Short mmCIF file of C-alpha atoms and ligand atoms in Angstrom, two decimals:
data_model
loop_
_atom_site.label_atom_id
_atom_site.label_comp_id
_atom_site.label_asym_id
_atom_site.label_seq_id
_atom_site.Cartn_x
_atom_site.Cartn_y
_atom_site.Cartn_z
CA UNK T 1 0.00 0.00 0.00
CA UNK T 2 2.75 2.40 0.92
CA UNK T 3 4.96 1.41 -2.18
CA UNK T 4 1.57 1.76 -4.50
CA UNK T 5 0.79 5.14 -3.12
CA UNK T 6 4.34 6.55 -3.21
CA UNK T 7 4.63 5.27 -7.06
CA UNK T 8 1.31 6.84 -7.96
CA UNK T 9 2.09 10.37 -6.01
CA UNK T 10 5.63 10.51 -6.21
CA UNK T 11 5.69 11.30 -2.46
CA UNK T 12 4.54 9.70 0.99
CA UNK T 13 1.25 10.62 3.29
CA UNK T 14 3.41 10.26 6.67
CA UNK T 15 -0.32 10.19 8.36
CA UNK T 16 -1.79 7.70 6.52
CA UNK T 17 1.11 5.82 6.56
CA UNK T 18 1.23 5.57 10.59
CA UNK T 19 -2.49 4.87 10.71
CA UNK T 20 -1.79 2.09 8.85
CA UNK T 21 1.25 1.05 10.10
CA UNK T 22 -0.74 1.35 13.78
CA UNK T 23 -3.48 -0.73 12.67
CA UNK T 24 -1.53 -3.56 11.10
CA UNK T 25 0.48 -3.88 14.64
CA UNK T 26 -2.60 -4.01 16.74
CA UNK T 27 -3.67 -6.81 14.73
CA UNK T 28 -0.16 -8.75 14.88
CA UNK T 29 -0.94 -7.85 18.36
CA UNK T 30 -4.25 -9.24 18.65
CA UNK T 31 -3.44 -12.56 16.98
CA UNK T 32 -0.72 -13.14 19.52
CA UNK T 33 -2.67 -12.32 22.59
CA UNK T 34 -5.38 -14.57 21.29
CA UNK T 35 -2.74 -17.31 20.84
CA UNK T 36 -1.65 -16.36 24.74
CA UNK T 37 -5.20 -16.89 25.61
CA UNK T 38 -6.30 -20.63 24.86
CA UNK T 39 -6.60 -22.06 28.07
CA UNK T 40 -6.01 -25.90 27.65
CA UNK T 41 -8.45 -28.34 29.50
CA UNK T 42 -7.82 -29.22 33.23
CA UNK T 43 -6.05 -32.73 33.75
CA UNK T 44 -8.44 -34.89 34.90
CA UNK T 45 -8.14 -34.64 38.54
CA UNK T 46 -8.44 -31.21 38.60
CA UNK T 47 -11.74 -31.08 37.01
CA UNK T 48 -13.85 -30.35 39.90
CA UNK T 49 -14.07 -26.48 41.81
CA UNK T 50 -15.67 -25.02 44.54
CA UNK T 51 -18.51 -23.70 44.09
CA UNK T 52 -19.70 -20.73 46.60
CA UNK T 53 -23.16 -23.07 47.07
CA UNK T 54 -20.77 -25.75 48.90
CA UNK T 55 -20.77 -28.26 46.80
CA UNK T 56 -18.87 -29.13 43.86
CA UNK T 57 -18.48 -27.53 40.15
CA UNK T 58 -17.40 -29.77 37.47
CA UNK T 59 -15.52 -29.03 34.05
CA UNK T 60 -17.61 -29.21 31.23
CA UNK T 61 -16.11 -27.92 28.11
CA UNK T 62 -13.54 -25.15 26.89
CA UNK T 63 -15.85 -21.83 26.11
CA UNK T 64 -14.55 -18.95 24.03
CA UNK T 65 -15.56 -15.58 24.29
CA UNK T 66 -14.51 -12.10 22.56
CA UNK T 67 -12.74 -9.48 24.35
CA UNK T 68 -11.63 -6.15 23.28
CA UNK T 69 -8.02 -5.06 24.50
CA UNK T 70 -6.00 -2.44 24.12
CA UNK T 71 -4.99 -3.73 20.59
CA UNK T 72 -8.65 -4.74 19.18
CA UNK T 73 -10.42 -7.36 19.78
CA UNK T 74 -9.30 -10.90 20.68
CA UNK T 75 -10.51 -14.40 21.59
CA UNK T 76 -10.62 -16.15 24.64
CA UNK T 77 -10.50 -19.80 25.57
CA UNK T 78 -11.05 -21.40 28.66
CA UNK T 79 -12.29 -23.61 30.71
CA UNK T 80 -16.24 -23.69 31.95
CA UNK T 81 -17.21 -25.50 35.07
CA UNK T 82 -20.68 -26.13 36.08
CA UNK T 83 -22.24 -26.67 39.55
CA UNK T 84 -24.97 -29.58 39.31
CA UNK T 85 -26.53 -28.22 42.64
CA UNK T 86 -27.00 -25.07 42.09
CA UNK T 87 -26.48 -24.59 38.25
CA UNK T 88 -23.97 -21.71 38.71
CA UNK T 89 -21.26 -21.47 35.82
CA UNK T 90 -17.66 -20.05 36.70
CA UNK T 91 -14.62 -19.30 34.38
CA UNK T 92 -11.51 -19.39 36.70
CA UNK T 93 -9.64 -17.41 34.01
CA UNK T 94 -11.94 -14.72 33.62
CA UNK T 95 -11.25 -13.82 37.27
CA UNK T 96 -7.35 -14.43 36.69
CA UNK T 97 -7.62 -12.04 33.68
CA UNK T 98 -9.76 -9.27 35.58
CA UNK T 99 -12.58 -10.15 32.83
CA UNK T 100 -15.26 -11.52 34.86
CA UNK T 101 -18.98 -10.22 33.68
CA UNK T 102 -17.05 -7.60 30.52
CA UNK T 103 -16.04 -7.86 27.16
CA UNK T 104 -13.66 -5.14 27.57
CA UNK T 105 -9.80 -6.06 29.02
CA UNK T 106 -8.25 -4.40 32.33
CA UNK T 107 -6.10 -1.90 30.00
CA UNK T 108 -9.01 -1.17 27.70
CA UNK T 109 -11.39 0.14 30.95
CA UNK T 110 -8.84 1.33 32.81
CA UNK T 111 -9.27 3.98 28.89
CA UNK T 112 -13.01 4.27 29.46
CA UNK T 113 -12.74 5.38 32.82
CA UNK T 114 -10.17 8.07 32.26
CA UNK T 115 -12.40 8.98 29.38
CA UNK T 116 -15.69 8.78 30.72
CA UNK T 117 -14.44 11.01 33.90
CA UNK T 118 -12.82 13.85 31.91
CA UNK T 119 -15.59 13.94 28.95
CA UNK T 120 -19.17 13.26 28.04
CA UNK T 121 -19.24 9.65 26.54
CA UNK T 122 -20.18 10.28 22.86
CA UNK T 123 -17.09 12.60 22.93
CA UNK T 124 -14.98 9.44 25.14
CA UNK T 125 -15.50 7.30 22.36
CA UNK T 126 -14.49 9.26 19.79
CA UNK T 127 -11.17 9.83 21.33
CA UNK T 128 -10.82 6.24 21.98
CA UNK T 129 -11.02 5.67 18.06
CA UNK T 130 -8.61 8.56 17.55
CA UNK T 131 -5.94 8.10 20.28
CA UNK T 132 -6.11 4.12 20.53
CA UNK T 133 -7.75 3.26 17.48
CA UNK T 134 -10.55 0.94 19.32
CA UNK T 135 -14.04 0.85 18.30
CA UNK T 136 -16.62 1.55 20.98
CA UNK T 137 -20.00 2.90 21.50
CA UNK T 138 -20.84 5.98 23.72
CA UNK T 139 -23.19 3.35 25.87
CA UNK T 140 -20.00 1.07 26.44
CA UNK T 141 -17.92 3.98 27.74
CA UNK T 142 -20.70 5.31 30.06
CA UNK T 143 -21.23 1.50 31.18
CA UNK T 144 -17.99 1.08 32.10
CA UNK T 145 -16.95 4.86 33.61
CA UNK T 146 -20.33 3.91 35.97
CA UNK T 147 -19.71 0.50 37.16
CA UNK T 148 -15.42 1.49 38.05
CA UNK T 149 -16.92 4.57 39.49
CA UNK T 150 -19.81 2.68 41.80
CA UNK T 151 -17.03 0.73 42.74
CA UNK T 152 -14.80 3.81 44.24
CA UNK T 153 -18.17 4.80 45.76
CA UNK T 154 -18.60 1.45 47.85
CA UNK T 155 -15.31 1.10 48.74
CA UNK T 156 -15.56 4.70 50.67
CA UNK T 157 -18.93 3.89 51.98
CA UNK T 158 -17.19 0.89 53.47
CA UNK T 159 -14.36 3.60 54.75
CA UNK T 160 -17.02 5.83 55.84
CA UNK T 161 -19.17 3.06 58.09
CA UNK T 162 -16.09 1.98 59.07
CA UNK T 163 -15.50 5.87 60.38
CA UNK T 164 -19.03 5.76 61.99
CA UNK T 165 -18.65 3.01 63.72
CA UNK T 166 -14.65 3.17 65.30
CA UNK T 167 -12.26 5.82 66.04
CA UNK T 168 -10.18 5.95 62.66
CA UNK T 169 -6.99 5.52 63.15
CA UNK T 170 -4.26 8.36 63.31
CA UNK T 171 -2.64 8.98 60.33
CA UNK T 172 0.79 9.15 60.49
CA UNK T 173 2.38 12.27 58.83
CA UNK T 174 4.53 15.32 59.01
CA UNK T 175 2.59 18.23 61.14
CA UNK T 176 0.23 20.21 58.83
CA UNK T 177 0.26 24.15 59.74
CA UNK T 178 -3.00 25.26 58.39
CA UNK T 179 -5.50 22.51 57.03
CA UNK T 180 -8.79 23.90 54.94
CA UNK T 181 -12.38 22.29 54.99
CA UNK T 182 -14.69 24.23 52.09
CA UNK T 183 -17.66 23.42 51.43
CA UNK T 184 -20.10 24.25 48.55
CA UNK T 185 -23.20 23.13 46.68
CA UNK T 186 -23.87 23.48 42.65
CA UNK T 187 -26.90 21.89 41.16
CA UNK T 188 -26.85 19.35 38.28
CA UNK T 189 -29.50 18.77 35.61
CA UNK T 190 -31.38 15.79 36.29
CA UNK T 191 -33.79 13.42 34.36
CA UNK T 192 -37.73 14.45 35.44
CA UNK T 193 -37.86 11.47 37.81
CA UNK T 194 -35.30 12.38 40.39
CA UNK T 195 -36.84 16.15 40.96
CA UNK T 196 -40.55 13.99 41.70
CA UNK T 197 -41.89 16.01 44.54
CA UNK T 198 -39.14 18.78 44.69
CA UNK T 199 -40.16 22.08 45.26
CA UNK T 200 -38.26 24.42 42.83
CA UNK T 201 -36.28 27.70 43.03
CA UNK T 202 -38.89 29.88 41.82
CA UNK T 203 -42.30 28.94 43.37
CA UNK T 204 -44.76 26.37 42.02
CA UNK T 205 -42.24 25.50 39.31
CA UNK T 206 -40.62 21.77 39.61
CA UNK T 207 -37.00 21.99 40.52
CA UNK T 208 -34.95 20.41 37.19
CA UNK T 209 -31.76 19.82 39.40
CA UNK T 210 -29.89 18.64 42.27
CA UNK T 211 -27.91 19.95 44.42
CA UNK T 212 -24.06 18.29 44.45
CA UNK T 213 -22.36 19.13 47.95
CA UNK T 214 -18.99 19.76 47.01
CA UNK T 215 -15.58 19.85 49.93
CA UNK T 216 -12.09 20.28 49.74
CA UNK T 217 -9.35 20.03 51.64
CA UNK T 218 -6.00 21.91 51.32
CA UNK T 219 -3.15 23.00 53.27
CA UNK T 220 -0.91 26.43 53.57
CA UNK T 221 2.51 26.28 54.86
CA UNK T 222 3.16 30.14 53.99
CA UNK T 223 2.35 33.64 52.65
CA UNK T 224 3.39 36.04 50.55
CA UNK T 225 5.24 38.83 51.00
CA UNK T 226 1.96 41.33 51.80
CA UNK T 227 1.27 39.07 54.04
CA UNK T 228 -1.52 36.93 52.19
CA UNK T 229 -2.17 33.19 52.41
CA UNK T 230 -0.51 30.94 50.27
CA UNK T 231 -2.22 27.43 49.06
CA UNK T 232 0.50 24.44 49.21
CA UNK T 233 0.55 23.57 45.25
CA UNK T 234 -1.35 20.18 44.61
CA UNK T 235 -2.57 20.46 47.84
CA UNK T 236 -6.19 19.94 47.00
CA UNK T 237 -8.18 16.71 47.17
CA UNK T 238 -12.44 17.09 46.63
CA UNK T 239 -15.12 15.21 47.70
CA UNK T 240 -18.93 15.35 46.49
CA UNK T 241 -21.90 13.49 45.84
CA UNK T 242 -25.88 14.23 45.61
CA UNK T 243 -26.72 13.66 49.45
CA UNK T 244 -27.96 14.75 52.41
CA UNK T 245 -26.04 16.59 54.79
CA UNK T 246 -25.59 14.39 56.88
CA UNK T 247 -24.22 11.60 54.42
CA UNK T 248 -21.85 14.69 53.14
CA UNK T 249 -20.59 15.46 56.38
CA UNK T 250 -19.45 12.17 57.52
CA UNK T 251 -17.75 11.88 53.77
CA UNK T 252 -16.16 15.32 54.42
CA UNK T 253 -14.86 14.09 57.89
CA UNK T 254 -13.11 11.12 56.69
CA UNK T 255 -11.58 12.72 54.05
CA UNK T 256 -10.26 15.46 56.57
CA UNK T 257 -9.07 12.52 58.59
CA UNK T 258 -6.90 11.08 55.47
CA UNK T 259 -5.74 14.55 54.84
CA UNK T 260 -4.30 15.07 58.70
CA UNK T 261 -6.87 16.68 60.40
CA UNK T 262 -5.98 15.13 63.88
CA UNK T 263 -2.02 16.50 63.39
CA UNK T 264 -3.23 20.35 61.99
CA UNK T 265 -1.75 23.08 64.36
CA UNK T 266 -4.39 25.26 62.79
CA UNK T 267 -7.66 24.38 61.45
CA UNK T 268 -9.97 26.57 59.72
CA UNK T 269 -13.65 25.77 57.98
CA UNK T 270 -14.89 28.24 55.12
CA UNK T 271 -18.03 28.53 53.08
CA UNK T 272 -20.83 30.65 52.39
CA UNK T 273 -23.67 32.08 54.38
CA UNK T 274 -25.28 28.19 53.79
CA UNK T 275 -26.73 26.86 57.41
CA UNK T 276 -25.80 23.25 56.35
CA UNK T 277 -22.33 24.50 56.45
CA UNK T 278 -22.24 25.85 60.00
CA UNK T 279 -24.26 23.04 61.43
CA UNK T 280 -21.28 20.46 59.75
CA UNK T 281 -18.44 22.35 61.25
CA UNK T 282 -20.46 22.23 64.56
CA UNK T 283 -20.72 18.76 64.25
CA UNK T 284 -17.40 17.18 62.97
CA UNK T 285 -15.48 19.74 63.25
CA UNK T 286 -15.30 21.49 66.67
CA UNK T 287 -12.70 23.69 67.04
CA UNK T 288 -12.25 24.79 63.76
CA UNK T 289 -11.68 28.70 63.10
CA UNK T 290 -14.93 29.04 60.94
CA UNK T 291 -14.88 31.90 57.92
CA UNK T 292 -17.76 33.25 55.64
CA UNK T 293 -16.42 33.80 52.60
CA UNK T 294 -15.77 37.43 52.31
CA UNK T 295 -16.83 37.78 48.47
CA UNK T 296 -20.19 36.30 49.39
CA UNK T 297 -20.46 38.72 52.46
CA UNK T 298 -19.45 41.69 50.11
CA UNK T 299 -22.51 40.31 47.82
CA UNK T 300 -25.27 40.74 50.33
CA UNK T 301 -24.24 44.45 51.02
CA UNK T 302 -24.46 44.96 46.73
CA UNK T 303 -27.58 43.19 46.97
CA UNK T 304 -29.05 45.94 49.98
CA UNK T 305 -27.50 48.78 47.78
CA UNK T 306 -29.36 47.83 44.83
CA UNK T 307 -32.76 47.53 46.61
CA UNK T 308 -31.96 50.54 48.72
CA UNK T 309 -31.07 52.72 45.62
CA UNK T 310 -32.38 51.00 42.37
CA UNK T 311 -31.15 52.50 39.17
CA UNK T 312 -28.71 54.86 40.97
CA UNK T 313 -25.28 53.44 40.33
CA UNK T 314 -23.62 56.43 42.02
CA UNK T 315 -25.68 56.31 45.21
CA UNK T 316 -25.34 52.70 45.32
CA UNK T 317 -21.15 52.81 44.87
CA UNK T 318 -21.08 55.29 47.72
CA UNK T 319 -23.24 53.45 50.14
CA UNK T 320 -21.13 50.58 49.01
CA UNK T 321 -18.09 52.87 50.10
CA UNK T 322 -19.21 52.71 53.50
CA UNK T 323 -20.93 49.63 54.85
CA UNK T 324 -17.98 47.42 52.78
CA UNK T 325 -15.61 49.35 55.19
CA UNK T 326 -17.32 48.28 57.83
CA UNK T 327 -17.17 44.67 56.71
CA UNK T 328 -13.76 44.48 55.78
CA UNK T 329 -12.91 45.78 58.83
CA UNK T 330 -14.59 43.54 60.69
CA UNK T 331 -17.09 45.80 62.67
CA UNK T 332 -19.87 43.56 62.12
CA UNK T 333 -21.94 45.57 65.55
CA UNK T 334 -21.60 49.15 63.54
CA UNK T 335 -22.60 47.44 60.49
CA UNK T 336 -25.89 46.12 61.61
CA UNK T 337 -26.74 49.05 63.78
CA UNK T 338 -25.90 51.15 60.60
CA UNK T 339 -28.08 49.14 58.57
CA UNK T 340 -31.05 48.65 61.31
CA UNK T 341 -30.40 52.69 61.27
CA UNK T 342 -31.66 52.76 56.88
CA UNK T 343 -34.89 54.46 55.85
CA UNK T 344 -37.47 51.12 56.30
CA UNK T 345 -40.76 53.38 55.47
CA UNK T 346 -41.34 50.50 52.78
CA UNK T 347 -42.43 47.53 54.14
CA UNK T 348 -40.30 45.25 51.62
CA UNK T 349 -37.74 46.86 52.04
CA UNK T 350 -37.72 46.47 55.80
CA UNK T 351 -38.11 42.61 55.39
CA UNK T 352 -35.16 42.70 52.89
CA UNK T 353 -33.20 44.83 55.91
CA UNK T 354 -34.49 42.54 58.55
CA UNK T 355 -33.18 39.11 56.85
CA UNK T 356 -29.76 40.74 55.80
CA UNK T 357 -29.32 42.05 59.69
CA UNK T 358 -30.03 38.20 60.50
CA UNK T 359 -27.49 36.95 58.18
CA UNK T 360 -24.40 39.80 59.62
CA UNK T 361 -25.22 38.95 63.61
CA UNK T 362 -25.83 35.04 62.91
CA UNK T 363 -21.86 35.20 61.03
CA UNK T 364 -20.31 37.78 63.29
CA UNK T 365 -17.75 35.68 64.65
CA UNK T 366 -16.86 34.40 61.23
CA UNK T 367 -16.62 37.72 59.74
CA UNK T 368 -13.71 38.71 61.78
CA UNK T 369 -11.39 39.55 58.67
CA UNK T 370 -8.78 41.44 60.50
CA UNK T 371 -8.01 38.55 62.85
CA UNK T 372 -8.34 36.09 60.27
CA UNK T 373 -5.80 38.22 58.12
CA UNK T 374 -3.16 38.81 61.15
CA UNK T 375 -3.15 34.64 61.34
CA UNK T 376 -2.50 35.16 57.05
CA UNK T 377 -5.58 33.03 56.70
CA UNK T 378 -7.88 33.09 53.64
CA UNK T 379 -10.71 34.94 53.77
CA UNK T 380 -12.39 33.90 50.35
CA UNK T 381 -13.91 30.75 49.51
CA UNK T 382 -12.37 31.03 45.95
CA UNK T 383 -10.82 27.36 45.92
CA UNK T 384 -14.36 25.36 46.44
CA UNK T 385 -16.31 27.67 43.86
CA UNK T 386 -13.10 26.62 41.49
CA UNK T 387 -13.91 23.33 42.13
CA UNK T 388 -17.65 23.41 41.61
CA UNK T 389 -16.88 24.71 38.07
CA UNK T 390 -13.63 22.04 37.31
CA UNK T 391 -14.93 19.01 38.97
CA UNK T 392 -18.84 19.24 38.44
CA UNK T 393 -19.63 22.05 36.10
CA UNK T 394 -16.99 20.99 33.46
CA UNK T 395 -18.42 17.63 33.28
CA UNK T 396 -22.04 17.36 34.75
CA UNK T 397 -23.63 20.69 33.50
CA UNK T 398 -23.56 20.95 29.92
CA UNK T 399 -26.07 21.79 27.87
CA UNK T 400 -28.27 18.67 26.79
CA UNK T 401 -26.78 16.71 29.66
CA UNK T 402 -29.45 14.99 32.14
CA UNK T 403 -28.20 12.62 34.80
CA UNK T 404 -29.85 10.44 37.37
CA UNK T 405 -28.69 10.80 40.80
CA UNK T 406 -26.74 6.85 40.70
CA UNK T 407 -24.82 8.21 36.72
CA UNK T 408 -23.91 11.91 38.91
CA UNK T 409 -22.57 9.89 41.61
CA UNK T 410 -21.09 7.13 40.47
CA UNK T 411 -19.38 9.47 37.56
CA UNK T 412 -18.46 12.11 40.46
CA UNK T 413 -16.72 9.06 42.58
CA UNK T 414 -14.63 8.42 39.66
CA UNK T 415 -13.73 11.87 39.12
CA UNK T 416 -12.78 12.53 42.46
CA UNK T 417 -10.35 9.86 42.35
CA UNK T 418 -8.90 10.73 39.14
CA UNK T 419 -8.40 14.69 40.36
CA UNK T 420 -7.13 13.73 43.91
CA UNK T 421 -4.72 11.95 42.38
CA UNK T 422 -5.53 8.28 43.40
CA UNK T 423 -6.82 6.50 40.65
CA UNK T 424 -3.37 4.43 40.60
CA UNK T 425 -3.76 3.18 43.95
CA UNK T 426 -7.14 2.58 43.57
CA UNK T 427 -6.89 0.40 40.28
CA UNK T 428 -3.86 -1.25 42.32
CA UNK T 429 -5.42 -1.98 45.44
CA UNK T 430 -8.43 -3.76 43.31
CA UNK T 431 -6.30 -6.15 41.76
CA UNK T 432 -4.19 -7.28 44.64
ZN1 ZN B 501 -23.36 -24.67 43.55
#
């Protein structure tokens, strides 16, 4: 072919050429592995297994099946034993190969899952055609990506009953300066059935998502030379799932366990205004310095200027002037008497007052942002609301996309593991 082309051009298509070239060694490939994998009978007295009803499985015949590695597809041969009691079938070498219950190899999912994490699964399987020339469907990437993600998920609900239940045991580690719990929630499009009952955003209109509770957990060793906090690089490891709070906050807590939360000199919890969030840190996390983020603070005084003085940019900027001051500075007390102090003729306008003076005195102590700054702590929740954008609104929310609560989690497990860098010793610890 490369001859014919090269005589009829009078030059050679370097691409076409190592498509080829590519092609013709995965199938040299695949004819070898499929030679590797003929199994040959058992003798005869090792014809009879096990079988998990407690009796015996027998060898019946040699059974071949198609499998699709990482260089195409190949066939299988070995041997089938049945159990006369209970009529269950086993392949030994299936579970030898890590090909129990799949048509697709170890290397070949170990693809789909770093696919199926990073893109949506139409888009997966395209780049599985380009990058390793395999032929898959969108369904067998999601199928996959789902069922190496539910895995990750039971394997830290076992961690996380295990928490529940015993004291965890100290991890063993350098001292950590400053550790960081944030916490945040983003919603995710959902099919009609998981919203069934679900009081919306705006009134009387069904709710189309679901609300993923996001947390990370980072540390600072340092800060800059003003005096602001620095993050330790690659310090950041995420957990999140569609749950309850409670289910989140026990998920949180073990993953702040992992990350050295009984050997942190300093430990500090930040999030929005969110109640959930306050009532967590109560709960696993006593003694925590707690800290509303300051941006979201700053956005509740913008939201009083704008009702206070609608339409009048000026009038709004120097009102803004002001009360930020205040906030910034810390002097929560003079805030709310300055805002309990505003024109309330219209009734509205008072309730808008009333619930904004609610939110400053319920966060007072968290809004201490001089303190917090003369520790060189962070004040903004900036690395959670990066997260709810990279790990879940990169993936989960685009347009067209609908997921059902088991696809979000199961696909957010996997993700999790891929971004806190333990996908490795996950995949490892499953086949020892
Ligand atoms: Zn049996």
């Amino acid at each position: 072919m490369i001859f014919h082309s090269r005589h009829k051009t009078g030059r050679l298509d370097l691409e076409a050429i190592e498509m080829a070239v590519r092609s013709a060694m995965h199938q040299a490939g695949a004819a070898a592995l499929t030679e590797l994998l003929q199994f040959p009978a058992p003798a005869a007295e090792q014809r009879g297994l096990p079988c998990s009803c407690g009796h015996q499985a027998s060898y019946r015949e040699l059974r071949s099946k198609s499998v699709l590695t990482v260089v195409g597809k190949v066939e299988v041969s070995r041997p089938y034993y049945l159990c006369s009691h209970c009529h269950r079938g086993q392949f030994p070498a299936d579970v030898e190969l890590d090909i129990e219950n799949t048509e697709f190899s170890p290397g070949v999912r170990r693809m789909q899952a770093a696919v199926g994490q990073e893109v949506p699964f139409a888009q997966g399987c395209r780049q599985m055609k380009l990058l390793a020339n395999l032929e898959l469907t969108a369904k067998a990437v999601e199928r996959t990506a789902e069922a190496i993600g539910e895995e990750i998920a039971a394997r830290e609900r076992e961690q996380i009953q295990r928490a529940v239940q015993l004291e965890l045991p100290l991890v063993m580690g350098e001292p950590v300066p400053i550790l960081y719990l944030e916490m945040d929630g983003t919603g995710v499009p959902v099919v009609k059935k998981e919203t069934v009952g679900r009081q919306g955003k705006t009134d009387g209109r069904p709710a189309h998502t679901r609300e993923v509770k996001l947390g990370c957990v980072f540390t600072q060793t340092t800060w800059d030379a003003q005096g602001y906090a620095l993050r330790d690089p690659d310090s950041t490891t995420y957990v999140g799932a569609i749950e309850t709070a409670e289910e989140f906050g026990k998920r949180l807590y073990v993953e702040a366990w992992k990350r050295g939360w009984s050997r942190a000199a300093k430990k500090v919890v930040l999030g929005d205004g969110a109640e959930w969030i306050w009532n967590l840190a109560e709960q696993h996390f006593p003694g925590a310095i707690q800290i509303v983020d300051l941006y979201h603070a700053r956005q509740h005084l913008w939201g009083l200027a704008r009702t206070l003085y609608p339409h009048q940019e000026a009038e709004q900027r120097r009102w803004m002037m002001v009360h930020q001051d205040l906030l910034d500075d810390g002097k929560i007390t003079e805030l709310v008497a300055a805002l309990r102090a505003s024109d309330t003729s219209q009734p509205e306008l008072a309730e808008k007052i009333r619930t904004e003076v609610g939110y400053f005195e319920t966060n007072a102590d968290r809004m201490r942002y001089p303190e917090f700054r003369r520790q060189h702590l962070f004040v903004g929740s900036g690395v959670i609301e990066a997260g709810c954008k990279t790990v879940i609104g990169c993936r989960c929310k685009q347009s067209g996309m609908f997921w059902t609560v088991r696809g979000a989690n199961t696909i957010l497990a996997l993700r999790c593991c891929h971004f806190n860098g333990r996908f490795e010793d996950y995949w490892e610890a499953r086949r020892a």
